[in-house]
XYZ file of C-alpha atoms in Angstrom:
455
model
C 0.000 0.000 0.000
C 1.544 3.272 -1.107
C 0.685 6.864 -0.307
C 0.894 9.409 -3.056
C 1.167 13.082 -2.243
C 0.128 15.583 -4.882
C 1.703 18.996 -4.605
C 0.542 22.071 -6.423
C 3.237 24.205 -8.059
C 3.647 27.626 -6.456
C 3.744 30.540 -8.855
C 6.938 32.614 -8.810
C 5.123 35.672 -7.469
C 3.781 33.744 -4.483
C 0.167 34.907 -4.952
C -1.278 31.412 -4.539
C 0.657 30.484 -1.411
C -1.437 28.424 0.976
C -1.700 29.531 4.612
C -2.298 27.369 7.627
C -5.825 27.173 9.129
C -4.677 29.202 12.127
C -3.428 32.025 9.926
C -6.634 32.025 7.892
C -8.700 32.055 11.082
C -6.747 35.034 12.447
C -7.058 36.866 9.125
C -10.805 36.278 9.040
C -11.124 37.450 12.645
C -9.214 40.670 11.975
C -11.278 41.215 8.853
C -14.429 40.873 10.947
C -13.068 43.355 13.506
C -12.349 45.884 10.793
C -15.777 45.415 9.244
C -17.718 45.602 12.525
C -15.985 48.355 14.487
C -13.721 50.296 12.117
C -15.361 50.452 8.699
C -17.927 53.273 8.734
C -17.937 53.204 12.508
C -19.659 56.596 12.713
C -22.172 55.928 9.941
C -25.702 57.147 10.659
C -27.817 54.135 11.672
C -30.865 55.324 13.630
C -32.583 52.860 15.923
C -35.842 51.827 14.194
C -39.122 51.645 16.102
C -40.553 48.341 17.232
C -42.227 46.341 14.473
C -46.056 46.162 14.529
C -47.301 43.183 16.493
C -44.404 43.263 18.938
C -44.553 43.052 22.688
C -45.161 46.784 23.149
C -47.407 47.332 20.108
C -49.741 44.377 20.472
C -52.448 45.837 22.725
C -53.882 49.181 23.762
C -55.157 52.170 21.875
C -53.558 53.579 18.766
C -51.718 56.212 20.778
C -50.434 53.591 23.226
C -49.218 51.419 20.353
C -47.483 54.449 18.885
C -45.743 55.084 22.183
C -44.951 51.388 22.507
C -43.119 51.476 19.174
C -40.647 53.889 20.797
C -40.067 51.691 23.844
C -36.460 50.777 22.841
C -35.615 54.467 22.603
C -37.082 55.069 26.048
C -34.976 52.221 27.478
C -31.783 53.731 26.032
C -32.635 57.163 27.384
C -33.314 55.620 30.809
C -29.917 53.892 30.797
C -28.250 57.177 29.867
C -30.049 58.923 32.733
C -28.957 56.184 35.115
C -25.315 56.621 34.054
C -25.571 60.407 34.565
C -27.174 59.931 37.988
C -24.475 57.521 39.147
C -21.757 59.887 37.925
C -23.331 62.835 39.785
C -23.797 61.085 43.109
C -20.319 59.516 43.070
C -18.408 62.659 42.098
C -17.271 64.070 45.378
C -16.497 67.585 44.175
C -19.937 68.122 42.585
C -20.882 71.311 40.757
C -19.724 71.825 37.212
C -17.117 69.129 37.610
C -19.772 66.560 38.447
C -21.974 67.706 35.549
C -19.089 67.181 33.116
C -18.548 63.688 34.469
C -22.259 62.964 34.080
C -22.250 64.096 30.467
C -19.183 61.958 29.760
C -21.018 58.927 31.165
C -24.432 59.504 29.511
C -23.537 60.920 26.084
C -22.106 57.665 24.643
C -25.266 55.822 25.705
C -27.439 58.319 23.824
C -25.120 58.062 20.815
C -26.035 54.389 20.436
C -29.424 55.543 19.124
C -27.880 56.817 15.884
C -24.256 55.612 15.640
C -23.853 52.323 17.537
C -20.293 51.367 16.520
C -19.044 54.911 16.994
C -20.672 55.041 20.450
C -18.340 52.272 21.613
C -15.232 54.271 20.734
C -16.718 57.468 22.162
C -17.438 55.592 25.385
C -13.814 54.522 25.716
C -12.597 58.045 24.967
C -15.083 59.633 27.406
C -14.121 57.140 30.084
C -10.469 58.059 29.604
C -11.253 61.750 30.148
C -13.409 60.956 33.179
C -10.696 58.700 34.525
C -8.193 61.556 34.350
C -10.639 63.912 36.079
C -12.112 61.597 38.705
C -9.464 58.943 39.150
C -7.055 61.351 40.757
C -9.668 62.223 43.394
C -11.567 59.036 44.097
C -9.065 56.420 42.965
C -11.474 54.273 40.858
C -9.603 52.542 38.061
C -9.954 51.948 35.191
C -13.718 52.829 35.112
C -15.259 55.490 37.391
C -18.753 54.565 38.658
C -20.558 56.635 36.019
C -18.310 55.303 33.268
C -18.833 51.771 34.599
C -22.616 52.021 34.161
C -22.387 53.984 30.916
C -19.921 51.671 29.217
C -21.848 48.581 30.317
C -25.012 50.128 28.834
C -23.160 50.966 25.610
C -21.885 47.403 25.268
C -25.350 45.973 25.779
C -27.174 48.333 23.398
C -24.542 47.997 20.667
C -24.644 44.198 21.000
C -28.447 44.256 20.612
C -28.164 46.407 17.501
C -25.339 44.461 15.821
C -24.294 40.809 15.868
C -22.741 38.366 18.385
C -19.333 38.681 16.689
C -19.323 42.423 17.371
C -20.187 41.777 21.016
C -17.179 39.470 21.368
C -14.842 42.027 19.815
C -16.140 44.817 22.098
C -15.578 42.654 25.160
C -12.012 41.850 24.116
C -11.229 45.477 23.296
C -12.716 46.581 26.616
C -10.479 44.097 28.436
C -7.407 45.343 26.572
C -8.348 48.954 27.241
C -8.941 48.229 30.920
C -5.555 46.581 31.385
C -3.812 49.490 29.636
C -5.764 52.190 31.493
C -5.333 50.450 34.826
C -1.595 50.447 34.332
C -1.465 54.097 33.300
C -4.032 55.710 35.587
C -4.335 53.270 38.477
C -4.399 54.713 42.002
C -4.223 51.609 44.120
C -2.411 53.498 46.885
C -5.757 54.980 47.942
C -6.987 51.511 48.883
C -9.297 51.004 45.952
C -8.908 47.915 43.783
C -9.420 47.665 40.047
C -13.010 47.438 38.857
C -12.035 45.863 35.521
C -12.923 42.363 36.699
C -16.484 43.228 37.801
C -17.061 45.154 34.573
C -15.846 42.314 32.395
C -17.960 39.824 34.349
C -21.128 41.924 34.104
C -20.423 42.660 30.441
C -19.873 38.960 29.703
C -23.209 38.034 31.296
C -25.072 40.798 29.460
C -23.423 40.136 26.108
C -23.928 36.394 26.428
C -27.620 36.875 27.126
C -27.955 39.246 24.171
C -26.040 36.888 21.863
C -28.164 33.900 22.858
C -31.313 35.936 22.270
C -30.111 37.060 18.847
C -29.083 33.523 17.905
C -32.499 32.172 18.872
C -34.252 34.944 16.949
C -32.110 34.264 13.894
C -32.848 30.544 14.171
C -36.590 31.215 14.426
C -36.351 33.567 11.456
C -34.544 30.939 9.380
C -37.083 28.292 10.384
C -39.889 30.650 9.383
C -38.236 31.320 6.026
C -37.676 27.594 5.520
C -41.313 26.860 6.332
C -42.432 29.567 3.925
C -40.244 28.168 1.165
C -41.457 24.640 1.923
C -45.088 25.739 1.802
C -44.433 27.557 -1.474
C -42.755 24.496 -2.989
C -45.573 22.248 -1.752
C -48.150 24.565 -3.270
C -46.172 24.732 -6.499
C -45.847 20.942 -6.637
C -49.570 20.521 -6.028
C -50.330 23.039 -8.752
C -48.060 21.220 -11.194
C -49.738 17.917 -10.366
C -53.133 19.456 -10.985
C -51.923 20.919 -14.275
C -50.585 17.512 -15.282
C -53.972 15.988 -14.552
C -55.698 18.706 -16.553
C -53.331 18.203 -19.461
C -53.977 14.458 -19.357
C -57.732 15.037 -19.319
C -57.420 17.473 -22.208
C -55.456 14.965 -24.248
C -57.863 12.103 -23.477
C -60.982 14.056 -24.383
C -59.891 16.199 -27.320
C -57.585 13.657 -28.927
C -60.303 11.016 -28.836
C -62.935 13.167 -30.483
C -60.524 14.600 -33.038
C -59.444 11.075 -33.946
C -63.071 10.135 -34.487
C -63.549 13.188 -36.706
C -60.481 12.290 -38.765
C -61.544 8.669 -39.226
C -65.125 9.590 -40.140
C -63.922 12.196 -42.639
C -61.654 9.636 -44.276
C -64.284 6.912 -44.397
C -67.253 9.068 -45.471
C -66.443 9.250 -49.229
C -66.380 5.449 -49.452
C -69.919 5.168 -48.082
C -71.349 7.109 -51.039
C -71.319 5.708 -54.538
C -69.560 7.996 -56.999
C -69.208 11.009 -54.695
C -68.604 14.350 -56.391
C -65.013 15.648 -56.337
C -66.053 18.621 -54.234
C -67.323 16.290 -51.513
C -64.133 14.227 -51.548
C -62.066 17.386 -51.336
C -64.169 18.652 -48.426
C -63.735 15.426 -46.469
C -60.016 15.395 -47.248
C -59.735 18.925 -45.935
C -61.639 17.954 -42.791
C -59.271 15.051 -42.152
C -56.199 17.180 -42.777
C -57.446 19.814 -40.348
C -58.251 17.169 -37.757
C -54.792 15.586 -38.065
C -53.182 19.026 -37.908
C -55.214 19.823 -34.804
C -54.068 16.571 -33.177
C -50.450 17.394 -34.004
C -50.796 20.887 -32.586
C -52.554 19.525 -29.507
C -49.675 17.198 -28.752
C -47.180 19.988 -29.414
C -48.766 22.394 -26.925
C -49.546 19.727 -24.358
C -46.281 20.463 -22.557
C -47.201 24.149 -22.441
C -50.553 23.300 -20.906
C -48.749 21.376 -18.191
C -46.845 24.514 -17.164
C -49.426 27.286 -17.707
C -52.558 28.257 -15.835
C -55.589 26.384 -17.025
C -59.056 26.358 -15.473
C -60.478 22.884 -15.025
C -64.034 22.411 -16.387
C -66.889 22.080 -13.947
C -68.677 19.382 -15.989
C -69.280 16.018 -14.238
C -66.644 13.381 -14.899
C -67.649 10.277 -16.882
C -67.976 6.850 -15.284
C -68.234 3.271 -16.503
C -72.026 3.690 -16.714
C -71.433 5.929 -19.742
C -69.158 3.440 -21.472
C -71.902 2.295 -23.869
C -72.157 5.811 -25.287
C -68.384 5.844 -25.846
C -68.543 2.502 -27.640
C -71.426 3.694 -29.805
C -69.428 6.736 -30.817
C -66.462 4.547 -31.716
C -68.655 2.212 -33.765
C -69.940 5.186 -35.743
C -66.306 5.927 -36.589
C -65.997 2.497 -38.197
C -64.434 0.428 -35.393
C -66.152 -2.877 -34.669
C -65.922 -3.129 -30.892
C -67.549 -5.541 -28.464
C -67.894 -5.388 -24.691
C -67.779 -8.194 -22.162
C -68.569 -7.653 -18.474
C -67.871 -10.333 -15.870
C -68.493 -10.347 -12.150
C -71.043 -8.507 -10.045
C -71.386 -4.958 -11.325
C -71.140 -2.502 -8.447
C -70.427 1.157 -7.885
C -66.721 1.882 -7.516
C -64.907 4.938 -6.153
C -65.091 7.961 -8.426
C -61.365 7.972 -9.138
C -61.443 4.331 -10.239
C -64.526 4.894 -12.412
C -63.005 7.923 -14.130
C -59.622 6.301 -14.667
C -61.181 3.125 -16.073
C -63.309 5.151 -18.512
C -60.327 7.221 -19.650
C -58.123 4.167 -20.106
C -60.732 2.474 -22.324
C -61.228 5.710 -24.226
C -57.505 6.149 -24.864
C -57.010 2.522 -25.857
C -59.830 2.705 -28.416
C -58.506 6.019 -29.738
C -55.123 4.386 -30.276
C -56.849 1.568 -32.170
C -58.564 4.081 -34.431
C -55.304 5.881 -35.125
C -52.878 3.009 -35.459
C -55.038 0.071 -36.586
C -57.876 1.326 -38.826
C -60.174 -1.475 -39.937
C -59.254 -3.744 -37.014
C -61.716 -5.173 -34.509
C -61.524 -4.366 -30.828
C -62.768 -6.008 -27.666
C -63.282 -4.429 -24.252
C -63.416 -6.732 -21.223
C -64.371 -5.439 -17.776
C -64.033 -7.738 -14.775
C -65.461 -6.896 -11.366
C -63.484 -8.981 -8.878
C -63.297 -8.978 -5.118
C -60.092 -6.971 -4.899
C -60.697 -4.416 -7.612
C -61.456 -3.903 -11.288
C -59.818 -5.548 -14.280
C -59.700 -4.030 -17.759
C -58.557 -5.541 -21.031
C -58.703 -3.747 -24.360
C -57.338 -5.728 -27.277
C -57.548 -5.167 -31.009
C -56.763 -7.400 -33.955
C -54.177 -6.659 -36.567
C -55.187 -4.091 -39.202
C -56.361 -5.766 -42.439
C -53.888 -3.776 -44.558
C -50.879 -2.738 -42.455
C -49.116 -1.227 -45.445
C -51.941 1.293 -45.909
C -51.836 2.532 -42.299
C -50.666 6.124 -42.301
C -48.253 7.105 -39.537
C -49.888 9.174 -36.805
C -47.554 11.850 -35.392
C -47.563 12.060 -31.640
C -45.477 12.307 -28.516
C -46.785 9.149 -26.858
C -48.850 10.900 -24.171
C -51.636 8.329 -24.478
C -49.786 5.358 -22.981
C -48.050 7.681 -20.522
C -51.392 9.060 -19.364
C -52.776 5.573 -18.827
C -49.725 4.576 -16.809
C -49.998 7.728 -14.701
C -53.610 6.958 -13.866
C -52.796 3.371 -12.953
C -49.809 4.393 -10.847
C -51.903 6.983 -9.015
C -54.297 4.218 -7.946
C -51.488 1.735 -7.073
C -52.576 -0.534 -9.898
C -50.799 -2.599 -12.524
C -50.715 -2.181 -16.296
C -49.213 -3.904 -19.295
C -49.323 -2.611 -22.864
C -47.699 -4.665 -25.608
C -48.332 -6.050 -29.101
C -50.005 -9.440 -29.381
C -48.667 -12.469 -31.218
C -51.323 -12.038 -33.921
C -50.135 -8.511 -34.776
C -52.660 -6.599 -32.703
C -52.226 -4.662 -29.458
C -53.371 -5.394 -25.928
C -53.737 -3.173 -22.872
C -54.349 -4.926 -19.549
C -55.026 -3.008 -16.343
C -55.899 -3.931 -12.783
C -57.118 -1.216 -10.421
C -57.289 -2.278 -6.752
C -60.394 -1.327 -4.790
C -60.383 -1.853 -0.994
C -63.348 -3.768 0.283
C -65.850 -1.814 2.401
C -66.008 -2.743 6.109
C -69.683 -3.757 5.925
C -68.902 -6.121 3.055
C -66.324 -7.886 5.152
C -68.783 -8.168 8.064
C -71.476 -9.627 5.815
C -68.998 -12.133 4.390
C -67.996 -13.201 7.887
C -71.614 -13.641 8.866
């Protein structure tokens, strides 16, 4: 057993050099950082109102629903006010100095309403200024109390408005900033420890909760989209099946009658002794038009399968109307006989319709492909279903049979009907030169019939 290693040649310029998975992962991560927090960081992205039907816009009057649509904005403003309040009450000097510290804590939170990524950087910058002003007095490092609340609010709001990847990058950058600021501005000699650990812990909990919520919402959204697509495909498949059925019905009905017209037009001049040339020409024209119509019908049958078509509201034929079909075929010149065996009973509508259409198509094929032949239709009512057999003899003059153009939808339609009913079908030439179609359509026995048989 040998191992073969295939190596790809490296171009001289080195443009196609392969990197390790770790390098590619780091490059993708840095690309995500640049896209999330650096590229157009201060772009104008206003916070949209709550969608109709949400938690705050579901009930109440129209004015209450209008106010409820602005609930996220009210929450952000409340968080900004909380950051300002904490900064004011924890600034020991008070006055204008405390007001400046409050604005530094609350302004980045308000900025998340319109520029979320930029608010993160503004929060770090504002916290640095506040740290210089307050840290020298109170000793908090690296986040004064107002900056602690404000930056935590900024992280949470920005994470809600962006994606989980952005939340992870903000947490890492906050940790790096905290370590750097704690080393530069720390005042541990006053007895105060670093508040970086509590901030990172609280931020991790908040960002994790937001990320899980966003992931679940995205999953529900994808499931909803998948269900919508599935429902659309199911509806489309059902529509195509109905169109296929309509096309099959159209072929069975129109092709049969047009075949009868063509055969009658061809045979009519021979039933009159010495017909005038005008009459022969008229019947020839009728047959040519009928054959052309059949050809065109088969050509556009595929279009009918794919285009909208309204199904007729007329009642569907059953085996009780088979005698009328046979009479029509006899008028076209086909000598056909019928044999019924078994106890005649009413069958399900689908079985009745399919059996009628199969006999109709088989006799139409006999008219087209074996003119002058005799046909026999056998119908057998058995315990487990319905048996059909349509067989025709060989045409008396096979050399005179004109080829009938077609796409073979007749046999295909019969097989589709039989398959739909879980039946069996064979269609093949006979040893005598004719053609035979044999079909069995299963019919489940009714429960009361089984009870009567047991009794």
